[in-house]
PDB file of C-alpha atoms in Angstrom:
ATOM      1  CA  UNK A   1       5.161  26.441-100.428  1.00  0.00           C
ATOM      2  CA  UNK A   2       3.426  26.876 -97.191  1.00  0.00           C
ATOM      3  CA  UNK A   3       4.386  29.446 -94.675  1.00  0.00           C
ATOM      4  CA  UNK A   4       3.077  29.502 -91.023  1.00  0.00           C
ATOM      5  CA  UNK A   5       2.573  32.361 -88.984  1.00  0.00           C
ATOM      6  CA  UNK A   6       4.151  32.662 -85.727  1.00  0.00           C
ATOM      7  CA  UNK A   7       1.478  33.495 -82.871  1.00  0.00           C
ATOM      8  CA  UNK A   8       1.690  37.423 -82.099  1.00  0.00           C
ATOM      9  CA  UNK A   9       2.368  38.519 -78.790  1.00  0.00           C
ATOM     10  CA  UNK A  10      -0.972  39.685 -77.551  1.00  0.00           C
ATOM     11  CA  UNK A  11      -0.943  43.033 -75.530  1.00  0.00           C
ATOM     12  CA  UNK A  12      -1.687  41.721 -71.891  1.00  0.00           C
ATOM     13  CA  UNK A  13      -5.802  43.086 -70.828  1.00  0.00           C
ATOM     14  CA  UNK A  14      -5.718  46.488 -69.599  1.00  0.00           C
ATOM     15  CA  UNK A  15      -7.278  46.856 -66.224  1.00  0.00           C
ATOM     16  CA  UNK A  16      -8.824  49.910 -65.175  1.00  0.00           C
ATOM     17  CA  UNK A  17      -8.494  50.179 -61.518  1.00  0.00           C
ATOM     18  CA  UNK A  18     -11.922  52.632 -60.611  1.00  0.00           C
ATOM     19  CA  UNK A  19     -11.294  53.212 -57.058  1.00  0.00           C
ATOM     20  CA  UNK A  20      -8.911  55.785 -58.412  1.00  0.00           C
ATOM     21  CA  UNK A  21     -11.971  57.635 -59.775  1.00  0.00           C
ATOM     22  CA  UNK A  22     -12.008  58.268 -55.681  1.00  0.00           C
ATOM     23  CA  UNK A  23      -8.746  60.005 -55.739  1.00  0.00           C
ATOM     24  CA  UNK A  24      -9.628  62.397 -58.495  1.00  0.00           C
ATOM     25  CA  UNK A  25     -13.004  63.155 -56.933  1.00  0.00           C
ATOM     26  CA  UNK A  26     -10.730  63.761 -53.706  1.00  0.00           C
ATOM     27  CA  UNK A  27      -8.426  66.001 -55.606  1.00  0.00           C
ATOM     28  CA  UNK A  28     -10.948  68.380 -57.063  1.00  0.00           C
ATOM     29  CA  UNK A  29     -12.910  68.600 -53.462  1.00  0.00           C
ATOM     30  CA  UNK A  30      -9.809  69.688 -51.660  1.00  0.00           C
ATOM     31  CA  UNK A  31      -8.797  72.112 -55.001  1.00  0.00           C
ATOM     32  CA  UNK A  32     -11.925  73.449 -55.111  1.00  0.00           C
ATOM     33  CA  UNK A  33     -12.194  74.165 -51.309  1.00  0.00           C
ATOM     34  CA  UNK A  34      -8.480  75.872 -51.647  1.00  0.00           C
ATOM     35  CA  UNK A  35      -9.675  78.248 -54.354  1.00  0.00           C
ATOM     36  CA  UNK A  36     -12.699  79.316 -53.348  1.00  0.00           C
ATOM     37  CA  UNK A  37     -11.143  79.681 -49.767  1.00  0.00           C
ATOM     38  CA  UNK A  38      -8.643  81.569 -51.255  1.00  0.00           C
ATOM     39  CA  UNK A  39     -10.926  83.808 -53.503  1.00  0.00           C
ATOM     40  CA  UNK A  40     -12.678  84.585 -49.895  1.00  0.00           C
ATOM     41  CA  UNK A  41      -9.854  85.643 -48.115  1.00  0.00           C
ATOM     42  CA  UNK A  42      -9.324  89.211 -46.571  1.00  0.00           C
ATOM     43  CA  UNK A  43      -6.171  91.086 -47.389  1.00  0.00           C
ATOM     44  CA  UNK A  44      -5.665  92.016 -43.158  1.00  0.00           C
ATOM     45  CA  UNK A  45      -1.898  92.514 -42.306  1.00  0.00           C
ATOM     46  CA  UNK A  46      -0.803  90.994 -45.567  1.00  0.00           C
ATOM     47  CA  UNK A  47      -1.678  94.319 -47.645  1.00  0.00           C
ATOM     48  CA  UNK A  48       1.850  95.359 -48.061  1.00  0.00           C
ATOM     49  CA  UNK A  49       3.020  91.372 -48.965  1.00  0.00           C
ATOM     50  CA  UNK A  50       3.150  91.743 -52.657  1.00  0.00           C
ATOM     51  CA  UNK A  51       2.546  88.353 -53.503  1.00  0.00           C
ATOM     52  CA  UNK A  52      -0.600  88.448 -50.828  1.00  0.00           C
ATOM     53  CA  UNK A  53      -2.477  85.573 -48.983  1.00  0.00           C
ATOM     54  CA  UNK A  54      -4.279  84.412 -51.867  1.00  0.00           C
ATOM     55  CA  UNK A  55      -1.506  83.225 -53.917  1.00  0.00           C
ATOM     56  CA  UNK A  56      -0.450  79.952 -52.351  1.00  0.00           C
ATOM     57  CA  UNK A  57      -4.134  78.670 -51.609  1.00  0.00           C
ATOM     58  CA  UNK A  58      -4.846  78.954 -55.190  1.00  0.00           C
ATOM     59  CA  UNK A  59      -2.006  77.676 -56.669  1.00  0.00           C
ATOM     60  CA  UNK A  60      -1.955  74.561 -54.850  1.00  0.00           C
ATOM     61  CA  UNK A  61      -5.635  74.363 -55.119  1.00  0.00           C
ATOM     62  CA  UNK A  62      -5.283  74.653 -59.036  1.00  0.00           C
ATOM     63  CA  UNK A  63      -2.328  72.300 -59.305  1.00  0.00           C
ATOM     64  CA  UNK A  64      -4.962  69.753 -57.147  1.00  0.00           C
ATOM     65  CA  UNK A  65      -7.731  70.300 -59.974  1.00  0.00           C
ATOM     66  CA  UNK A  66      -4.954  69.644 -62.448  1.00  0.00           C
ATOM     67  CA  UNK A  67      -3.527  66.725 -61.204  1.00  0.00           C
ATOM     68  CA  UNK A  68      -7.001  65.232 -60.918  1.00  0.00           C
ATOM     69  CA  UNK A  69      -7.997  65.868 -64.494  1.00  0.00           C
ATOM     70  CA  UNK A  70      -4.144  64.508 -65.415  1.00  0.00           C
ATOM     71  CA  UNK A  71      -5.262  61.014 -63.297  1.00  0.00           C
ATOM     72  CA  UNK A  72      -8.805  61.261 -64.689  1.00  0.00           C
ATOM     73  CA  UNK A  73      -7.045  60.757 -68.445  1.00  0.00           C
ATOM     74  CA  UNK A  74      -4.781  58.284 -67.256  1.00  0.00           C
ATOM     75  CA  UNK A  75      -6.897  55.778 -65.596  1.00  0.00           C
ATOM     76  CA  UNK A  76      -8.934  54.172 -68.843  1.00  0.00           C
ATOM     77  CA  UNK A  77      -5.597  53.912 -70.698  1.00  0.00           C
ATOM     78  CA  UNK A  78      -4.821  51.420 -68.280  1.00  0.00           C
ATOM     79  CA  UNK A  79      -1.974  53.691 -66.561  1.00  0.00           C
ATOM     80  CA  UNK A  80      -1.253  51.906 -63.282  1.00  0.00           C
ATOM     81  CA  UNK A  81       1.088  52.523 -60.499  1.00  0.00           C
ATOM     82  CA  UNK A  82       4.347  49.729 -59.904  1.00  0.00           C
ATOM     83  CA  UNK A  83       3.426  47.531 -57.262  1.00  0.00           C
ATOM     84  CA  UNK A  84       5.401  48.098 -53.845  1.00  0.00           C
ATOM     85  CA  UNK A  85       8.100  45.584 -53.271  1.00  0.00           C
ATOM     86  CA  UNK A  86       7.123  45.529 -50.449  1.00  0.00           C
ATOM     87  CA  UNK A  87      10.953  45.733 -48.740  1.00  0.00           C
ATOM     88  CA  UNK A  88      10.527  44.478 -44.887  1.00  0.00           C
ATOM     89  CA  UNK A  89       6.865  43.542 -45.338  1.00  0.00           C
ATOM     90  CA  UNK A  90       4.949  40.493 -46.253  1.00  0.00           C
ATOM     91  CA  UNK A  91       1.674  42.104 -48.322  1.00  0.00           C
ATOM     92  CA  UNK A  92      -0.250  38.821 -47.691  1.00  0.00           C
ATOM     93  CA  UNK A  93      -0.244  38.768 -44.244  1.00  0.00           C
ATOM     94  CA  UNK A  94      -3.369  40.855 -42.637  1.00  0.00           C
ATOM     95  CA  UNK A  95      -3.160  44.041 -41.227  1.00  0.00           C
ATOM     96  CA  UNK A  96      -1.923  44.663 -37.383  1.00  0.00           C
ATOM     97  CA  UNK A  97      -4.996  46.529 -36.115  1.00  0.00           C
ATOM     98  CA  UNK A  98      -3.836  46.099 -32.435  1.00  0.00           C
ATOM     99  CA  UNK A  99      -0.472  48.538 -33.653  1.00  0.00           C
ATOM    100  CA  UNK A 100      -3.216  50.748 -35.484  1.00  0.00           C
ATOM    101  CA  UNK A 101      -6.022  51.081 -32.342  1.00  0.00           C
ATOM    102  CA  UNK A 102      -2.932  51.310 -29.856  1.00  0.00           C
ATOM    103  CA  UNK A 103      -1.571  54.476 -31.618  1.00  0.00           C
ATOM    104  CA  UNK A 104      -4.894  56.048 -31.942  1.00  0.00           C
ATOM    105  CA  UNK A 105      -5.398  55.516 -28.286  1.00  0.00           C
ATOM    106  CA  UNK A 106      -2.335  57.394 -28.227  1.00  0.00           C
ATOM    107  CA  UNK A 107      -3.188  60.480 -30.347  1.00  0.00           C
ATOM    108  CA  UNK A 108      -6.577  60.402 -28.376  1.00  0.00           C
ATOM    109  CA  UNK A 109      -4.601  60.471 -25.156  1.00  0.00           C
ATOM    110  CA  UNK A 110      -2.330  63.475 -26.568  1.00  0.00           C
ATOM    111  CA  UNK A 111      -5.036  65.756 -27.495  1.00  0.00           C
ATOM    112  CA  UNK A 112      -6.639  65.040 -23.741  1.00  0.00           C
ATOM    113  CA  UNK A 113      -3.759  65.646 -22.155  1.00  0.00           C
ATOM    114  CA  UNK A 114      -1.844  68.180 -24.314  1.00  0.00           C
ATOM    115  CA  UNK A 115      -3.475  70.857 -22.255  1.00  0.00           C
ATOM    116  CA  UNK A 116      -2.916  69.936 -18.898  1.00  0.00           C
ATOM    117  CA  UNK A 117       0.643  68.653 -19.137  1.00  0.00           C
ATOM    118  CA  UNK A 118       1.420  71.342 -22.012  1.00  0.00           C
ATOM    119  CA  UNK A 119       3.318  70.277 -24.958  1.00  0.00           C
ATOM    120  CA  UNK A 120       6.622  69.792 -23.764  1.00  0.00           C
ATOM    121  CA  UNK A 121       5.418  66.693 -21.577  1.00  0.00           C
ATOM    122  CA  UNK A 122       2.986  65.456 -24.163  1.00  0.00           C
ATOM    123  CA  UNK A 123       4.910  65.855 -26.909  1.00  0.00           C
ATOM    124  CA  UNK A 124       7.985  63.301 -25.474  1.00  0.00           C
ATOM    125  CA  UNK A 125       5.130  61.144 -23.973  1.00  0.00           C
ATOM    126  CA  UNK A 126       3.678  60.986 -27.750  1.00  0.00           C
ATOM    127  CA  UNK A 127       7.286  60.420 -29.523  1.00  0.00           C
ATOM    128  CA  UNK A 128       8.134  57.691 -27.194  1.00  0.00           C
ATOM    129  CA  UNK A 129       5.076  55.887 -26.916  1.00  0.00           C
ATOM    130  CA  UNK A 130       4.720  55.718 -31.154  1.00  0.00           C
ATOM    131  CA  UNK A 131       8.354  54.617 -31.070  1.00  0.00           C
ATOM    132  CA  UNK A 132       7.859  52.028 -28.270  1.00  0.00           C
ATOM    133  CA  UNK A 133       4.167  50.916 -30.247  1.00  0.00           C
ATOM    134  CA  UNK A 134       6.344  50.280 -33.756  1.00  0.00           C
ATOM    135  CA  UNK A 135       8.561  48.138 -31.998  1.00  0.00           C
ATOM    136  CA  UNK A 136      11.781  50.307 -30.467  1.00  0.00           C
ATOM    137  CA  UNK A 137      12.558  48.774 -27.076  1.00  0.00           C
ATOM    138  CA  UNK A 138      15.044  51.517 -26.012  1.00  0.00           C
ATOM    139  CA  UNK A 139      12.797  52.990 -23.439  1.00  0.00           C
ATOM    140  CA  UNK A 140      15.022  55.711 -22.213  1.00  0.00           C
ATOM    141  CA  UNK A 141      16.588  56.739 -25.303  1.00  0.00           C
ATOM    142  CA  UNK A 142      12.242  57.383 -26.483  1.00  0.00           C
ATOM    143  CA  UNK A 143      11.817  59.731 -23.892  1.00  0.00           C
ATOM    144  CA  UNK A 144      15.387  61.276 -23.820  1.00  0.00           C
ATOM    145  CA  UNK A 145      14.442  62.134 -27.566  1.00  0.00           C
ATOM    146  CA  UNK A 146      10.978  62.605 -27.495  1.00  0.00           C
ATOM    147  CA  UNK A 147      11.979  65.417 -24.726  1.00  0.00           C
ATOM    148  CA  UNK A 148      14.178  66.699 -26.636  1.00  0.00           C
ATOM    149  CA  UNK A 149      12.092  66.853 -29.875  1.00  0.00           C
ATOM    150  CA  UNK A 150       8.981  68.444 -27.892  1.00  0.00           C
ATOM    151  CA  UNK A 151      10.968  71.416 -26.296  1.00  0.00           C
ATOM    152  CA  UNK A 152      12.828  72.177 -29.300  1.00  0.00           C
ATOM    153  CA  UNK A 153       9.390  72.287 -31.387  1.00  0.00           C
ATOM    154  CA  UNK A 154       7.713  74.562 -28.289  1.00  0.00           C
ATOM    155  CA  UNK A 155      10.800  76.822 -28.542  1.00  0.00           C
ATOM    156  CA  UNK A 156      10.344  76.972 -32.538  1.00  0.00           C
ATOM    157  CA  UNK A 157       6.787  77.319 -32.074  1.00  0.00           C
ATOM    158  CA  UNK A 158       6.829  80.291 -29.486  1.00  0.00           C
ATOM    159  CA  UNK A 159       9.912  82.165 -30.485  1.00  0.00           C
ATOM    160  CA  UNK A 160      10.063  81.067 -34.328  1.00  0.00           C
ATOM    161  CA  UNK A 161       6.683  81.634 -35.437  1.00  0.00           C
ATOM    162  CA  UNK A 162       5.292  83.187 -32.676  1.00  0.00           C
ATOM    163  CA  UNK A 163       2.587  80.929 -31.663  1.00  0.00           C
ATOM    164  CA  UNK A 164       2.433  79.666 -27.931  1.00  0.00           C
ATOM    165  CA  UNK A 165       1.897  75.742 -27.546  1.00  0.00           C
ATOM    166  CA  UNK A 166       0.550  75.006 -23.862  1.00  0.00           C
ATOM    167  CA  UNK A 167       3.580  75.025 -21.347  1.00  0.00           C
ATOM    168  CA  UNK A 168       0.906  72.878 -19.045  1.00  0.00           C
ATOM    169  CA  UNK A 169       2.410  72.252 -15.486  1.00  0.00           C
ATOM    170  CA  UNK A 170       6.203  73.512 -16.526  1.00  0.00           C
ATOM    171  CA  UNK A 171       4.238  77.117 -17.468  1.00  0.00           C
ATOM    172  CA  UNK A 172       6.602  79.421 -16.037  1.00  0.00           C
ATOM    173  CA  UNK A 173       9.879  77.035 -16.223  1.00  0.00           C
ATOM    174  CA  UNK A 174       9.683  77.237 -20.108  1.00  0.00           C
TER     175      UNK A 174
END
């Protein structure tokens, strides 16, 4: 009687994808900076805060150096992230660097003019020029909520937190 043997399955090659070694090495650079920064800090005005200025800093900072030791284990055992669908995109067509040099033009152009027209100009000027760059053509409706957007964060800025954004050419009207 002869039997035969059905071919196993075999377990498909693991691939260890390296350039996450980057990530990790990114990880425990930021986490380190974030506890040592935090181990330097002076107490000033938060001496009656009971929880103190350190706390935060370090935790995140140690939950960094975690996270990279946790992805440091899990890249030569093959672990890999689920490809994107990729939803509205086509992942084999090349990248649009015109999109990606026009809206660093306009970040460049912010942080020029941010100080002369303060940030209640810039501010709409940046929301509806990164809305008009990704493809919205309803110009007025950019600027009617960029506006908006840019005076309500000056407002939270300056009365919420305290901290005074430039006001620019409107200083004194805002």
């Amino acid at each position: 009687m002869t039997t035969t043997e059905e071919p196993q399955d075999e377990a498909p090659a693991r691939t260890v994808d390296k350039a996450q070694y980057i990530v990790c090495a990114v990880l425990v650079a930021v986490g380190a900076f974030l506890v040592y920064d935090a181990l330097t800090l002076e107490a000033g005005f938060a001496k009656v805060d009971p929880v103190g200025p350190r706390f935060f800093p370090m935790a995140i900072g140690i939950i960094l150096i975690v996270l990279a030791v946790v992805l440091a284990i899990a890249i030569p055992r093959g672990s890999v992230g689920e490809a994107d669908a990729g939803e509205d995109i086509d992942p084999n067509l090349p990248s649009d660097w015109r999109t990606v040099g026009m809206l660093v033009g306009l970040f460049v152009a912010v942080i020029v003019l941010v100080e002369p027209l303060g940030w209640a100009i810039t501010g709409a000027l940046l929301f509806a020029g990164a809305a008009t760059i990704l493809g919205n053509r309803h110009y007025i409706r950019n600027i009617v909520i960029g506006a908006v957007l840019s005076v309500a964060s000056f407002y939270a800025f300056y009365s919420g937190l305290g901290i005074p954004l430039p006001a620019g050419i409107l200083d004194g009207i805002l």
